[in-house]
XYZ file of N, CA and C in Angstrom:
519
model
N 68.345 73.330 99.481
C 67.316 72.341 99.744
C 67.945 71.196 100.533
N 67.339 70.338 101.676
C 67.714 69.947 102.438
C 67.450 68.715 102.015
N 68.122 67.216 101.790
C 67.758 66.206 101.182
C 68.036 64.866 101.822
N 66.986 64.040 101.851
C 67.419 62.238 102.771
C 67.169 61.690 101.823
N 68.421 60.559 101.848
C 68.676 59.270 101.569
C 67.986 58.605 102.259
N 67.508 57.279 101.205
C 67.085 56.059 101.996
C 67.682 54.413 100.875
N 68.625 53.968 101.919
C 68.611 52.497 100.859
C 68.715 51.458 101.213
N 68.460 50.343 100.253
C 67.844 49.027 100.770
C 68.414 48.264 99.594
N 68.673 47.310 100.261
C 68.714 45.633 99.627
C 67.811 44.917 99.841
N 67.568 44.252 98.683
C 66.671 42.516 98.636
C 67.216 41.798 98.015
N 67.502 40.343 98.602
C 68.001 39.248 97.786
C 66.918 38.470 96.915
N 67.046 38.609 95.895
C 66.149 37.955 94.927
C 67.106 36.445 94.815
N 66.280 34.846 94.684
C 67.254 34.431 94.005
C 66.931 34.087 92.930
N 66.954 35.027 91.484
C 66.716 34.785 90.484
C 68.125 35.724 89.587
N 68.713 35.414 88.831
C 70.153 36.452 87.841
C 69.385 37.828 87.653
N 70.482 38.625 87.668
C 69.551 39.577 87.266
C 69.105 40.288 86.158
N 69.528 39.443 85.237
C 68.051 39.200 83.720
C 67.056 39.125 84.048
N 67.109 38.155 84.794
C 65.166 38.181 85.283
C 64.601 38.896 85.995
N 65.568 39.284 86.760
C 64.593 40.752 87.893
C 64.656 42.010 87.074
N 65.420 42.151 86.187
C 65.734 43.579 85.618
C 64.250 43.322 84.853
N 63.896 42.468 84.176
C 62.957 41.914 83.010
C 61.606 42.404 83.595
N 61.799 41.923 85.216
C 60.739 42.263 85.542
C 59.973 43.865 85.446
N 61.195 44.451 85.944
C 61.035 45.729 86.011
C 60.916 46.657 84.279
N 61.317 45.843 83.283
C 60.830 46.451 82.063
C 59.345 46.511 81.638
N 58.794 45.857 82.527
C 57.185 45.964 82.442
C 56.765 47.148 83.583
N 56.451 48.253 83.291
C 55.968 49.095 83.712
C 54.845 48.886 84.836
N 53.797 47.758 84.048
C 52.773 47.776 84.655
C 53.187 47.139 86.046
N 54.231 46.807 85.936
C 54.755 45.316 87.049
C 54.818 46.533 88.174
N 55.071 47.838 88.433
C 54.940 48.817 89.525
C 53.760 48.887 90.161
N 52.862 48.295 89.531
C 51.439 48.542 90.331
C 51.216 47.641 91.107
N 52.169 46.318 91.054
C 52.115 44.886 91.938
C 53.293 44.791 92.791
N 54.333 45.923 92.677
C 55.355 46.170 93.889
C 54.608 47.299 94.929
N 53.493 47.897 94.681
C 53.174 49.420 95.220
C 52.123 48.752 96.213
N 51.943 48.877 97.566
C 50.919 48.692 98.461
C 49.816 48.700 98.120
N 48.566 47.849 98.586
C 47.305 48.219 97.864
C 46.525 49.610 98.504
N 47.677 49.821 99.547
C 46.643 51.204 100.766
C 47.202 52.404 100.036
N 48.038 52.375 99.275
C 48.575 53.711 98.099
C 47.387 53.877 96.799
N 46.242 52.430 96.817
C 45.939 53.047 95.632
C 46.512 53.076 94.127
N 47.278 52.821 94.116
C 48.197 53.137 92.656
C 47.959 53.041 91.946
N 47.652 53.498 90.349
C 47.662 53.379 89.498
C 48.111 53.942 88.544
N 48.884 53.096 87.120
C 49.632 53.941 86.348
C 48.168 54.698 85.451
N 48.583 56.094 85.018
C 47.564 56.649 83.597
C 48.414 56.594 82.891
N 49.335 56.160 82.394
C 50.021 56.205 80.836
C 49.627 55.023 80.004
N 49.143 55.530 79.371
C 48.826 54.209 77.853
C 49.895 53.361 78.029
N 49.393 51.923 77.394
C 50.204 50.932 76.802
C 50.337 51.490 75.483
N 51.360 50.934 75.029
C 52.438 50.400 75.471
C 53.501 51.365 76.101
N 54.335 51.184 77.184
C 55.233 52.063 77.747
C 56.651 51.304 77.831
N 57.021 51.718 76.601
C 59.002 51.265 76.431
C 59.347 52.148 77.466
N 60.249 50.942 78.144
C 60.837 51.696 79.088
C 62.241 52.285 78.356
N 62.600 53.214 78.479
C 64.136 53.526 77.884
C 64.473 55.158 78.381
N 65.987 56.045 78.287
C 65.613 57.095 78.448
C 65.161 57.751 78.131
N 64.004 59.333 78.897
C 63.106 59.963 77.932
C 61.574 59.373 78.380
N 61.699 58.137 79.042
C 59.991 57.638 79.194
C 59.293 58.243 80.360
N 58.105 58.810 79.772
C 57.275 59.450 81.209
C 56.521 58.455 81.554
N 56.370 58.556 82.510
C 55.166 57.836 83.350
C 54.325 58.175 84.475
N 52.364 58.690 84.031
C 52.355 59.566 84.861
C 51.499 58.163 85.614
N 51.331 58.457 87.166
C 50.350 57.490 88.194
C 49.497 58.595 88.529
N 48.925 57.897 89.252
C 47.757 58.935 90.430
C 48.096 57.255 91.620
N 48.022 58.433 93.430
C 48.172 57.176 94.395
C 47.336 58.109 94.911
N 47.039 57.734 96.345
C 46.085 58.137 97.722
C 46.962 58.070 98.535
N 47.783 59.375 99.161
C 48.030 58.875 100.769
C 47.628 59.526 101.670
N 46.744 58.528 102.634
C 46.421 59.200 103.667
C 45.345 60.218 103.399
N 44.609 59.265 102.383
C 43.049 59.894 101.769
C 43.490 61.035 100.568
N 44.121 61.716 100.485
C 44.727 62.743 99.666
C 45.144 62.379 98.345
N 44.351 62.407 96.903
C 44.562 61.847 95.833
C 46.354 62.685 95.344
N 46.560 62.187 94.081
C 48.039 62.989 94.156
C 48.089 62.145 92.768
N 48.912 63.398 91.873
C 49.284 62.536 90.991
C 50.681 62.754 90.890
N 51.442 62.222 90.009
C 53.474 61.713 89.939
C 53.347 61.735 89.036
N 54.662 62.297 88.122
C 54.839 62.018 86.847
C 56.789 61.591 86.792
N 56.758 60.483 86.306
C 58.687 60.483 86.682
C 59.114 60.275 85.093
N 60.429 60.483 85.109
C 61.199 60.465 83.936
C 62.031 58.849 83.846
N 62.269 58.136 83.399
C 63.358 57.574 83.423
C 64.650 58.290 82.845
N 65.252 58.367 83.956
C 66.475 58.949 83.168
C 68.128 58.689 82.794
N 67.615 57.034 83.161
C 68.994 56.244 83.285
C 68.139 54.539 83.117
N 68.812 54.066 81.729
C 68.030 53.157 81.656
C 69.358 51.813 81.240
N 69.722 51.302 81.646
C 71.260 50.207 81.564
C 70.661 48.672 81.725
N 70.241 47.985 80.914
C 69.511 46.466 80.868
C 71.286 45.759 81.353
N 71.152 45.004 82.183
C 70.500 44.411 83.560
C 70.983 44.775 84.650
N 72.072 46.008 84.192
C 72.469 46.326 85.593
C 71.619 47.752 86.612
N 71.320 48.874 85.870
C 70.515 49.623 86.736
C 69.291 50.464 85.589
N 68.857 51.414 86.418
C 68.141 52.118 86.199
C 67.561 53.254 86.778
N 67.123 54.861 85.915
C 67.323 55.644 87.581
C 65.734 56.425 87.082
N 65.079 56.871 87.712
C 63.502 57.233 87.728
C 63.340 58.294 88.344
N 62.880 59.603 87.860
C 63.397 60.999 88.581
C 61.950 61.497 88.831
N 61.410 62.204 89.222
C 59.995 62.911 89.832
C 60.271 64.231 88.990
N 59.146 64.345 87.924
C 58.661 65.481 87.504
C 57.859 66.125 88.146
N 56.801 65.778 88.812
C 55.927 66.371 88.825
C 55.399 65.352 90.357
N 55.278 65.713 91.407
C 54.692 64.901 92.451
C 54.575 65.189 93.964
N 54.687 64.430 94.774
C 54.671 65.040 96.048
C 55.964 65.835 96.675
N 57.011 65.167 95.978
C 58.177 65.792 96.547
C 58.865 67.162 96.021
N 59.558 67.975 96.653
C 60.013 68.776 96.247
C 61.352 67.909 95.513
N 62.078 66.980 95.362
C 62.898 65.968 94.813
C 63.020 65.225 94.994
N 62.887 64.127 94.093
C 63.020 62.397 94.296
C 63.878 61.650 93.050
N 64.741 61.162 93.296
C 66.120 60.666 92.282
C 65.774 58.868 93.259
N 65.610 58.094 92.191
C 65.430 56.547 92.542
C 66.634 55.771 91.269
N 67.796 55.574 92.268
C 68.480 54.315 91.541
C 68.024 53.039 92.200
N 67.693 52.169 90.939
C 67.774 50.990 90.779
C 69.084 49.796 90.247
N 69.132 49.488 91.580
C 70.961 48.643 90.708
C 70.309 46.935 91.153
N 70.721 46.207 90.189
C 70.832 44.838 89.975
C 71.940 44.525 89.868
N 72.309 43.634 91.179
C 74.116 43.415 91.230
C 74.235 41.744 91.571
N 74.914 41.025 90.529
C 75.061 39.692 90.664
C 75.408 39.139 91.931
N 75.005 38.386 93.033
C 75.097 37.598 94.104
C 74.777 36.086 94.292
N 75.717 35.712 94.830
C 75.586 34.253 95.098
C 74.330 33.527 94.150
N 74.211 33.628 92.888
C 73.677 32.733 92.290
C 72.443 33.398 91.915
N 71.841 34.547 92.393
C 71.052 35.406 92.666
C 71.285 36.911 92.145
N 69.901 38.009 92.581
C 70.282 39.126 92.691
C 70.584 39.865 94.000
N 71.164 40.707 93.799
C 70.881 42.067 95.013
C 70.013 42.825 94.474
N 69.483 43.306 94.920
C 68.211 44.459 94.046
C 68.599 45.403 95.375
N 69.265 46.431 94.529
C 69.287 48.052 95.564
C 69.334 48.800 95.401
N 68.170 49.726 96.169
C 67.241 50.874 96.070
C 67.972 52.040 96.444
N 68.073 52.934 95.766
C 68.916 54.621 96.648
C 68.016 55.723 95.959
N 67.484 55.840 97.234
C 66.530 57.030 96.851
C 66.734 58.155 97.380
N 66.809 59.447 96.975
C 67.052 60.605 97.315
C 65.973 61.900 97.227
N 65.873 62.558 98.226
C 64.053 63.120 98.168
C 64.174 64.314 99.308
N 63.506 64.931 98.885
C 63.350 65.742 99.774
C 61.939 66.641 100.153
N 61.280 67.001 100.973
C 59.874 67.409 101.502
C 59.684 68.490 100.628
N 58.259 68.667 100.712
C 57.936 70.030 99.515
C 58.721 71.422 100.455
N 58.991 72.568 99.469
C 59.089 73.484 100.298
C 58.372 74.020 101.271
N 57.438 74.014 101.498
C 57.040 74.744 102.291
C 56.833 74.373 103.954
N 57.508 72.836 103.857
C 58.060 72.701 105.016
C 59.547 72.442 105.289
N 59.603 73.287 106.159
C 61.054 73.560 106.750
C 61.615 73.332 107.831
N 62.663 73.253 108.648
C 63.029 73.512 110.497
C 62.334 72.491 110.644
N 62.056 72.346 111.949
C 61.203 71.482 112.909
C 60.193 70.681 112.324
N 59.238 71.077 111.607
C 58.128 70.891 111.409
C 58.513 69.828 110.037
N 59.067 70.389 108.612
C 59.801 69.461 107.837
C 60.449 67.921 108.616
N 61.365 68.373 109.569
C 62.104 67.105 110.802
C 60.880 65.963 111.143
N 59.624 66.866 111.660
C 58.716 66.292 112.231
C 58.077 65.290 111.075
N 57.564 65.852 110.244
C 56.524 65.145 109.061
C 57.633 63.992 108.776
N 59.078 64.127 108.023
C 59.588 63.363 107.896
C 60.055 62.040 108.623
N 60.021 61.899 110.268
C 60.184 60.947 111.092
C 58.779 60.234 111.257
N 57.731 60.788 111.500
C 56.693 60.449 111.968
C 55.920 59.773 110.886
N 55.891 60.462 109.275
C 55.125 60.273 108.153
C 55.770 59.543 107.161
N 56.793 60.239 106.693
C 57.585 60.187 105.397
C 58.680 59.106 104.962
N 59.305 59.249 106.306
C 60.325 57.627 106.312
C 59.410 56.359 106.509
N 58.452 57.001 107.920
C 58.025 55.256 108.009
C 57.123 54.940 106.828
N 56.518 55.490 105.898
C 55.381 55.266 105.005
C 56.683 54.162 104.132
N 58.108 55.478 103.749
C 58.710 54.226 102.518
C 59.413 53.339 103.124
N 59.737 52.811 104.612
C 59.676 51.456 104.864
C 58.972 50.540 104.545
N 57.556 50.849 104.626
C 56.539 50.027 104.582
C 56.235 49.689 103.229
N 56.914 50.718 102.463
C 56.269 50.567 100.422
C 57.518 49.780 100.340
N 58.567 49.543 100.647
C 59.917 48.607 100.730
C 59.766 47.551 101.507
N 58.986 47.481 102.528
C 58.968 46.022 103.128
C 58.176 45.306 102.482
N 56.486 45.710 102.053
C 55.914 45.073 100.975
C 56.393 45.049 99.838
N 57.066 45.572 99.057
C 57.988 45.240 98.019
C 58.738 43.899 98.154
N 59.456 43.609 99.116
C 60.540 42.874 99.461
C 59.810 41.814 99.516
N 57.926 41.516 100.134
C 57.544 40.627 100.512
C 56.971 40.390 98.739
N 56.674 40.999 98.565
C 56.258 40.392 96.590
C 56.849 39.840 96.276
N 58.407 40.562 95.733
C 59.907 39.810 95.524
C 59.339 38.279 95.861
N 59.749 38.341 97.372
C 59.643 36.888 97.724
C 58.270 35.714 97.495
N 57.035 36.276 96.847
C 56.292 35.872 96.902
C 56.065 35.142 95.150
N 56.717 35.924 94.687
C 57.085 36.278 93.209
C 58.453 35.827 92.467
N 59.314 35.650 93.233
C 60.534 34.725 92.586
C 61.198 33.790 93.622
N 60.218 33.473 94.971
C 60.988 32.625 95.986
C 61.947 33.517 96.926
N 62.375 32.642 97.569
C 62.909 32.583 98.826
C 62.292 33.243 99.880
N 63.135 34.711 100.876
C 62.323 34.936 101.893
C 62.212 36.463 102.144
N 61.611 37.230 102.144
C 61.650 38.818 102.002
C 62.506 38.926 103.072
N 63.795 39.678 102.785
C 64.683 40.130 103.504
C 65.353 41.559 102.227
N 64.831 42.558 103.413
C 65.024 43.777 103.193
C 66.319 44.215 104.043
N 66.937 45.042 103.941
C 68.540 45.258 104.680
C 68.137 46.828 103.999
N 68.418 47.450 105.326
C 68.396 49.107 105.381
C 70.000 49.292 105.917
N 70.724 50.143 104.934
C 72.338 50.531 105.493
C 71.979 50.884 106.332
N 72.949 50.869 107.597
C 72.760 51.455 109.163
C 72.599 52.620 108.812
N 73.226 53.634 108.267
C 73.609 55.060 107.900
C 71.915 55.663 107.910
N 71.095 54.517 106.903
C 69.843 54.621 106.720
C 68.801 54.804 107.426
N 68.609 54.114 108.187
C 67.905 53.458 109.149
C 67.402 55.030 109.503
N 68.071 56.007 110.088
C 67.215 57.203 110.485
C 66.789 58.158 108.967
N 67.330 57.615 108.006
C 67.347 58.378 106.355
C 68.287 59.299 107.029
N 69.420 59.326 106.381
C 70.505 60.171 106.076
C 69.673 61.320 105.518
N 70.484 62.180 106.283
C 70.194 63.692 105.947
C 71.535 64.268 104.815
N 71.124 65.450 103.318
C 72.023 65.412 103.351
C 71.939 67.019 102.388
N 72.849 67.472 102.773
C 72.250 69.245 102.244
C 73.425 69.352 101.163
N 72.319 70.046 100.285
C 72.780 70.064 98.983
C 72.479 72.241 98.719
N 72.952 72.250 97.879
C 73.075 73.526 97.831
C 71.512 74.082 96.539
């Protein structure tokens, strides 16, 4: 299976107790997620986050309802956290979340790893992914970045590793 990376920084300036905090509220994903995705979580309250927690959504992209179901499967208060795809659009999706102390502030950074359903492959997989797939999670990361900033101050600044920028390709067996 053929697999891209994508990762990103945001400077929060809040410790990262408080951004991790944020992210222990589940519901708080439905106010990082675009409003053109639609999003919504279906899992009952209350949802402890810890390892072992499902969480299923339903989103819209691109008119096409869809539902996700992810695992947490790495849960470390205040430094990371990792959120795996059971059940969803991707044929694989692995999301670390790291909170790393900075200048007075956080780093909040994203490494996501994913790959297209099977049944696209060669060219056509290449294609959907440049045209559809990367630019859609820029855009769920640039509005992210702009919440952040809207939501604990300062100024949405998103930083894509160069490596990134085209999503690293990366084949796994």
């Amino acid at each position: 299976m053929r697999t891209f990376r994508y990762d990103t920084e945001i400077d929060v300036p809040r410790d990262p107790e408080q951004v991790f905090a944020f992210f222990s509220q589940a519901r708080n994903l439905e106010k990082l997620t675009p409003p053109w995705l639609r999003f919504e979580i279906l899992t009952e309250d209350p949802i402890d986050m810890a390892p072992g927690t499902l969480i299923d959504y339903r989103i819209r992209w691109r008119g096409i309802p869809m539902r996700w179901r992810t695992e947490i499967e790495v849960w470390e208060p205040p430094h990371r956290f990792v959120d795996v795809q059971l059940r969803g659009p991707y044929a694989f999706w692995h999301h670390t979340h790291r909170f790393e102390p900075r200048d007075g502030g956080t780093l909040l950074c994203d490494e996501v790893r994913y790959a297209l359903p099977v049944a696209l492959t060669g060219p056509l997989r290449d294609l959907v992914h440049s045209l559809y797939v990367r630019p859609t999670l820029e855009r769920i990361f640039d509005y992210r970045a702009q919440v952040f900033a809207r939501l604990f101050g300062g100024t949405a600044k998103t930083r894509m590793h160069a490596s990134h920028a085209l999503a690293r390709e990366e084949n796994t067996a």
